[in-house]
């Protein structure tokens, strides 16, 4: 004999499979009317217990762990995508991207030493921060603002712009750390590069521009010893294949000597790493820059405004 249940909400007999809520059966109609699924963990909750909003319903636990509300507009935002600013009482409050930028009135092109708190985009353990220099059409705030409006059009800050003294008449575009998948699928690189070309900028042709990529050190291992072992092999690969990498970088030898110099060949990877660590005088203008605490930086590439990505048409 088929067992039937009585809906706790409307009292009708449930002829189909009941939807269980806190060990109480609900008919499909009442479940749709009175409950919803947490958009983060999928747990069913009563609508009256929704700690999020209508478009992003949340159980209380997921809200407490992963979300917060903008101090200004009240919109729900992920904690990882939250900006904090000081109000007049000196305390820091959370803001969404739009409210934060309107409050801070930040200039589109920051000074060379500007370095915001990194915002990690994508899920993974290896993140890539890209620095792309453009030149020849002005260190222009309006142009930079147009680029940023494209890059940050989804309400998240993905990219900011900075002054760079090595450029004649341009600026540097810098992304927050992103997984490769995020760069390929979420970052609107094609539109960004198309707009910079339309505004008259060049990168490869300018001769002054580079394309630098930062990678988080902890992607190479959990301990410093593990990281050093991988970095040593990277340095060895660069020195062993320098002539091929010179062609791949699209730079001239003179440009690399100036902006991304080699360390010099050694017989063993560890020898090369020890040599690199002692070469403090070389500073950051090396092919693989090791002066940053949390990243290593690949500096050999010449800038480009050509877009090519196998995952996109």
Short mmCIF file of C-alpha atoms in Angstrom, two decimals:
data_model
loop_
_atom_site.label_atom_id
_atom_site.label_comp_id
_atom_site.label_asym_id
_atom_site.label_seq_id
_atom_site.Cartn_x
_atom_site.Cartn_y
_atom_site.Cartn_z
CA UNK A 1 0.00 0.00 0.00
CA UNK A 2 1.33 3.45 -0.96
CA UNK A 3 1.81 5.72 2.03
CA UNK A 4 0.35 9.19 1.71
CA UNK A 5 1.36 12.23 3.73
CA UNK A 6 -0.52 15.32 4.82
CA UNK A 7 0.97 18.69 3.90
CA UNK A 8 1.92 20.51 7.06
CA UNK A 9 1.07 23.86 5.52
CA UNK A 10 -2.28 23.40 3.76
CA UNK A 11 -3.47 20.13 5.33
CA UNK A 12 -4.15 18.47 1.98
CA UNK A 13 -3.16 14.88 1.27
CA UNK A 14 0.03 14.71 -0.79
CA UNK A 15 -0.48 12.33 -3.70
CA UNK A 16 3.02 12.74 -5.12
CA UNK A 17 6.42 12.57 -3.45
CA UNK A 18 6.43 15.06 -0.57
CA UNK A 19 9.04 17.77 -0.15
CA UNK A 20 10.50 17.50 3.32
CA UNK A 21 11.19 20.55 5.42
CA UNK A 22 12.56 20.07 8.94
CA UNK A 23 11.19 16.50 8.89
CA UNK A 24 7.72 17.81 7.95
CA UNK A 25 6.12 17.02 4.58
CA UNK A 26 5.01 19.78 2.21
CA UNK A 27 3.13 19.49 -1.06
CA UNK A 28 4.85 20.89 -4.12
CA UNK A 29 2.66 23.99 -4.24
CA UNK A 30 3.21 24.91 -0.61
CA UNK A 31 6.94 24.20 -0.86
CA UNK A 32 7.19 26.64 -3.76
CA UNK A 33 5.14 29.23 -1.90
CA UNK A 34 6.80 29.04 1.51
CA UNK A 35 10.36 27.79 0.91
CA UNK A 36 13.36 28.39 -1.31
CA UNK A 37 16.84 26.94 -1.84
CA UNK A 38 19.95 28.63 -0.48
CA UNK A 39 21.86 29.78 -3.57
CA UNK A 40 25.20 28.97 -1.91
CA UNK A 41 24.80 25.52 -0.32
CA UNK A 42 21.45 24.36 -1.77
CA UNK A 43 19.77 23.80 1.60
CA UNK A 44 15.99 24.35 1.62
CA UNK A 45 14.91 27.20 3.89
CA UNK A 46 11.66 28.98 4.69
CA UNK A 47 11.24 32.24 2.80
CA UNK A 48 10.84 34.09 6.09
CA UNK A 49 14.30 32.82 7.13
CA UNK A 50 16.01 34.08 3.97
CA UNK A 51 19.15 35.92 5.13
CA UNK A 52 19.94 37.06 1.58
CA UNK A 53 17.63 38.71 -0.93
CA UNK A 54 15.11 37.55 -3.50
CA UNK A 55 17.69 37.01 -6.26
CA UNK A 56 20.28 35.45 -3.91
CA UNK A 57 18.46 33.51 -1.17
CA UNK A 58 20.75 32.38 1.62
CA UNK A 59 20.55 30.33 4.76
CA UNK A 60 21.85 32.18 7.81
CA UNK A 61 25.06 30.13 7.98
CA UNK A 62 26.04 30.88 4.37
CA UNK A 63 25.27 34.58 4.83
CA UNK A 64 27.42 34.73 7.97
CA UNK A 65 30.31 32.91 6.28
CA UNK A 66 30.34 34.40 2.80
CA UNK A 67 28.20 37.55 2.48
CA UNK A 68 27.66 41.04 3.83
CA UNK A 69 25.51 44.07 2.96
CA UNK A 70 26.78 47.34 1.51
CA UNK A 71 26.82 50.04 4.19
CA UNK A 72 25.52 52.59 1.68
CA UNK A 73 22.96 50.95 -0.62
CA UNK A 74 22.27 47.76 1.35
CA UNK A 75 22.93 45.45 -1.61
CA UNK A 76 24.12 41.94 -0.84
CA UNK A 77 27.80 41.37 -1.70
CA UNK A 78 30.26 38.52 -1.37
CA UNK A 79 32.83 39.14 1.37
CA UNK A 80 35.59 38.40 -1.19
CA UNK A 81 34.21 41.21 -3.37
CA UNK A 82 33.77 43.77 -0.59
CA UNK A 83 35.53 47.13 -0.32
CA UNK A 84 36.08 48.86 3.01
CA UNK A 85 36.25 52.60 3.58
CA UNK A 86 36.41 54.80 6.65
CA UNK A 87 33.39 56.89 7.56
CA UNK A 88 33.60 60.11 9.57
CA UNK A 89 33.73 58.24 12.88
CA UNK A 90 36.94 56.52 11.80
CA UNK A 91 35.45 53.03 11.60
CA UNK A 92 35.67 50.95 8.45
CA UNK A 93 32.44 49.89 6.75
CA UNK A 94 31.76 47.54 3.85
CA UNK A 95 30.85 48.92 0.42
CA UNK A 96 29.96 47.42 -2.93
CA UNK A 97 32.16 48.40 -5.89
CA UNK A 98 29.85 51.15 -7.19
CA UNK A 99 29.38 52.79 -3.80
CA UNK A 100 33.05 52.51 -2.94
CA UNK A 101 34.23 54.13 -6.17
CA UNK A 102 31.65 56.93 -5.90
CA UNK A 103 32.75 57.64 -2.31
CA UNK A 104 36.48 57.53 -2.84
CA UNK A 105 36.34 59.45 -6.15
CA UNK A 106 39.48 57.69 -7.25
CA UNK A 107 41.31 59.08 -10.27
CA UNK A 108 41.32 56.59 -13.14
CA UNK A 109 45.13 56.66 -13.46
CA UNK A 110 46.84 56.10 -10.13
CA UNK A 111 50.44 56.94 -9.32
CA UNK A 112 53.19 54.39 -9.89
CA UNK A 113 53.26 53.20 -6.26
CA UNK A 114 49.50 52.56 -6.01
CA UNK A 115 48.91 48.99 -4.83
CA UNK A 116 45.39 48.10 -3.65
CA UNK A 117 44.51 45.04 -1.60
CA UNK A 118 44.46 42.16 -4.14
CA UNK A 119 41.03 40.80 -5.07
CA UNK A 120 41.26 37.17 -6.15
CA UNK A 121 39.07 36.21 -9.10
CA UNK A 122 38.17 32.61 -9.89
CA UNK A 123 38.48 29.38 -7.97
CA UNK A 124 41.85 27.66 -7.86
CA UNK A 125 45.33 27.78 -6.37
CA UNK A 126 47.23 29.48 -9.21
CA UNK A 127 46.54 33.14 -9.95
CA UNK A 128 47.94 35.39 -12.65
CA UNK A 129 48.20 39.16 -12.30
CA UNK A 130 48.78 40.82 -15.68
CA UNK A 131 50.45 44.20 -16.26
CA UNK A 132 50.03 45.52 -19.80
CA UNK A 133 51.57 48.82 -20.88
CA UNK A 134 50.11 50.97 -23.68
CA UNK A 135 51.65 54.11 -25.17
CA UNK A 136 51.26 56.83 -27.74
CA UNK A 137 47.74 58.23 -27.15
CA UNK A 138 48.09 60.05 -23.87
CA UNK A 139 48.25 59.46 -20.13
CA UNK A 140 44.59 60.36 -20.26
CA UNK A 141 42.15 59.80 -17.38
CA UNK A 142 39.14 59.69 -19.70
CA UNK A 143 40.73 56.97 -21.82
CA UNK A 144 41.71 54.97 -18.75
CA UNK A 145 38.16 55.34 -17.39
CA UNK A 146 36.76 53.90 -20.63
CA UNK A 147 39.06 50.87 -20.37
CA UNK A 148 38.13 50.35 -16.73
CA UNK A 149 34.40 50.62 -17.48
CA UNK A 150 34.78 47.67 -19.86
CA UNK A 151 36.99 45.60 -17.56
CA UNK A 152 34.87 46.31 -14.47
CA UNK A 153 31.50 46.33 -16.20
CA UNK A 154 30.17 43.39 -14.20
CA UNK A 155 30.31 45.41 -10.98
CA UNK A 156 33.60 43.83 -9.86
CA UNK A 157 36.93 45.58 -9.97
CA UNK A 158 39.09 43.43 -12.23
CA UNK A 159 41.53 46.04 -13.51
CA UNK A 160 43.01 49.41 -12.52
CA UNK A 161 45.40 51.82 -14.29
CA UNK A 162 48.69 53.35 -13.18
CA UNK A 163 51.31 55.87 -14.25
CA UNK A 164 54.54 54.34 -15.56
CA UNK A 165 57.59 56.53 -16.05
CA UNK A 166 59.05 54.24 -18.73
CA UNK A 167 56.23 55.20 -21.12
CA UNK A 168 56.25 58.28 -23.32
CA UNK A 169 52.53 59.02 -23.48
CA UNK A 170 50.44 56.20 -22.05
CA UNK A 171 49.63 54.19 -18.93
CA UNK A 172 49.79 50.70 -17.46
CA UNK A 173 46.75 48.43 -17.05
CA UNK A 174 46.97 46.06 -14.08
CA UNK A 175 44.62 43.19 -13.27
CA UNK A 176 43.85 41.77 -9.88
CA UNK A 177 45.02 38.14 -9.42
CA UNK A 178 42.91 35.81 -11.60
CA UNK A 179 42.90 32.15 -12.44
CA UNK A 180 43.66 31.29 -16.06
CA UNK A 181 40.03 30.19 -16.50
CA UNK A 182 38.82 33.58 -15.25
CA UNK A 183 41.15 35.42 -17.64
CA UNK A 184 39.84 33.31 -20.52
CA UNK A 185 36.12 33.20 -19.76
CA UNK A 186 35.27 36.20 -17.55
CA UNK A 187 37.79 38.93 -18.30
CA UNK A 188 36.70 40.91 -21.41
CA UNK A 189 40.18 41.11 -22.88
CA UNK A 190 39.02 41.27 -26.51
CA UNK A 191 36.86 44.34 -25.84
CA UNK A 192 39.58 46.01 -23.74
CA UNK A 193 42.24 45.60 -26.41
CA UNK A 194 39.86 46.64 -29.19
CA UNK A 195 39.03 49.86 -27.31
CA UNK A 196 42.69 50.74 -26.68
CA UNK A 197 43.43 50.32 -30.40
CA UNK A 198 40.43 52.49 -31.29
CA UNK A 199 41.75 55.22 -28.98
CA UNK A 200 45.08 55.18 -30.81
CA UNK A 201 47.31 53.29 -28.38
CA UNK A 202 50.04 50.88 -29.37
CA UNK A 203 52.00 48.37 -27.34
CA UNK A 204 54.16 46.05 -29.47
CA UNK A 205 54.95 48.79 -31.99
CA UNK A 206 55.71 51.38 -29.31
CA UNK A 207 58.96 49.72 -28.24
CA UNK A 208 58.48 51.06 -24.71
CA UNK A 209 55.82 48.59 -23.58
CA UNK A 210 56.00 45.29 -21.77
CA UNK A 211 53.60 42.56 -20.76
CA UNK A 212 54.39 41.26 -17.26
CA UNK A 213 52.74 38.35 -15.47
CA UNK A 214 52.80 37.78 -11.71
CA UNK A 215 52.16 34.27 -10.34
CA UNK A 216 51.55 33.57 -6.65
CA UNK A 217 54.50 31.81 -5.03
CA UNK A 218 52.35 29.37 -3.05
CA UNK A 219 51.17 27.90 -6.36
CA UNK A 220 54.61 26.27 -6.55
CA UNK A 221 54.46 24.53 -3.17
CA UNK A 222 53.30 24.82 0.41
CA UNK A 223 56.72 25.43 1.96
CA UNK A 224 59.48 27.84 0.99
CA UNK A 225 61.75 24.89 0.19
CA UNK A 226 59.19 23.41 -2.21
CA UNK A 227 58.67 26.79 -3.85
CA UNK A 228 62.41 27.36 -4.22
CA UNK A 229 62.87 23.98 -5.89
CA UNK A 230 60.30 24.85 -8.57
CA UNK A 231 61.57 28.43 -9.02
CA UNK A 232 65.11 27.10 -9.43
CA UNK A 233 63.95 24.89 -12.30
CA UNK A 234 62.13 27.82 -13.88
CA UNK A 235 65.30 29.94 -13.78
CA UNK A 236 67.31 27.05 -15.20
CA UNK A 237 64.77 26.63 -18.02
CA UNK A 238 65.07 30.32 -18.87
CA UNK A 239 68.87 30.29 -18.98
CA UNK A 240 69.09 26.96 -20.82
CA UNK A 241 66.65 28.14 -23.52
CA UNK A 242 67.47 31.84 -23.61
CA UNK A 243 67.82 32.16 -27.40
CA UNK A 244 64.46 30.50 -28.02
CA UNK A 245 62.78 32.59 -25.30
CA UNK A 246 64.29 35.75 -26.80
CA UNK A 247 62.39 35.02 -30.02
CA UNK A 248 59.25 34.03 -28.12
CA UNK A 249 59.29 37.25 -26.09
CA UNK A 250 59.26 39.38 -29.30
CA UNK A 251 61.73 41.74 -27.64
CA UNK A 252 65.22 42.68 -28.80
CA UNK A 253 68.24 41.64 -26.77
CA UNK A 254 68.81 45.30 -25.90
CA UNK A 255 65.26 45.60 -24.53
CA UNK A 256 65.70 42.50 -22.39
CA UNK A 257 69.06 43.74 -21.11
CA UNK A 258 67.32 46.94 -20.04
CA UNK A 259 64.03 45.63 -18.63
CA UNK A 260 64.29 41.84 -18.18
CA UNK A 261 67.92 40.81 -17.93
CA UNK A 262 69.12 37.23 -17.58
CA UNK A 263 70.91 36.06 -14.45
CA UNK A 264 73.63 34.10 -16.27
CA UNK A 265 73.94 30.38 -16.87
CA UNK A 266 74.84 27.95 -14.07
CA UNK A 267 75.23 24.17 -14.27
CA UNK A 268 72.58 23.34 -11.65
CA UNK A 269 69.16 24.86 -10.87
CA UNK A 270 70.02 25.39 -7.19
CA UNK A 271 73.27 27.14 -8.13
CA UNK A 272 71.29 29.46 -10.35
CA UNK A 273 68.71 30.22 -7.65
CA UNK A 274 71.43 30.96 -5.10
CA UNK A 275 73.09 33.26 -7.63
CA UNK A 276 69.77 35.01 -8.34
CA UNK A 277 69.08 35.57 -4.65
CA UNK A 278 72.53 37.12 -4.20
CA UNK A 279 72.07 39.38 -7.23
CA UNK A 280 70.19 42.03 -5.30
CA UNK A 281 71.79 44.71 -7.45
CA UNK A 282 69.78 43.40 -10.42
CA UNK A 283 66.58 44.50 -8.72
CA UNK A 284 63.29 43.77 -10.41
CA UNK A 285 64.51 44.32 -13.98
CA UNK A 286 65.22 40.65 -14.54
CA UNK A 287 63.56 38.05 -16.77
CA UNK A 288 62.11 36.35 -13.68
CA UNK A 289 61.76 38.92 -10.92
CA UNK A 290 62.10 37.41 -7.44
CA UNK A 291 61.98 40.61 -5.38
CA UNK A 292 58.28 40.35 -4.49
CA UNK A 293 57.36 38.53 -1.29
CA UNK A 294 54.21 36.80 -2.56
CA UNK A 295 54.74 36.47 -6.32
CA UNK A 296 57.30 35.83 -8.96
CA UNK A 297 57.06 38.03 -12.05
CA UNK A 298 57.75 37.03 -15.65
CA UNK A 299 58.95 40.18 -17.42
CA UNK A 300 60.29 38.99 -20.76
CA UNK A 301 57.23 39.61 -22.95
CA UNK A 302 56.82 42.56 -25.25
CA UNK A 303 53.45 44.27 -24.96
CA UNK A 304 50.67 43.41 -27.40
CA UNK A 305 47.15 44.55 -28.23
CA UNK A 306 46.37 41.45 -30.29
CA UNK A 307 43.82 39.14 -28.72
CA UNK A 308 44.00 35.39 -29.16
CA UNK A 309 42.29 32.81 -26.93
CA UNK A 310 41.48 29.22 -27.99
CA UNK A 311 38.39 29.05 -25.76
CA UNK A 312 36.67 31.96 -27.49
CA UNK A 313 35.57 32.58 -31.07
#
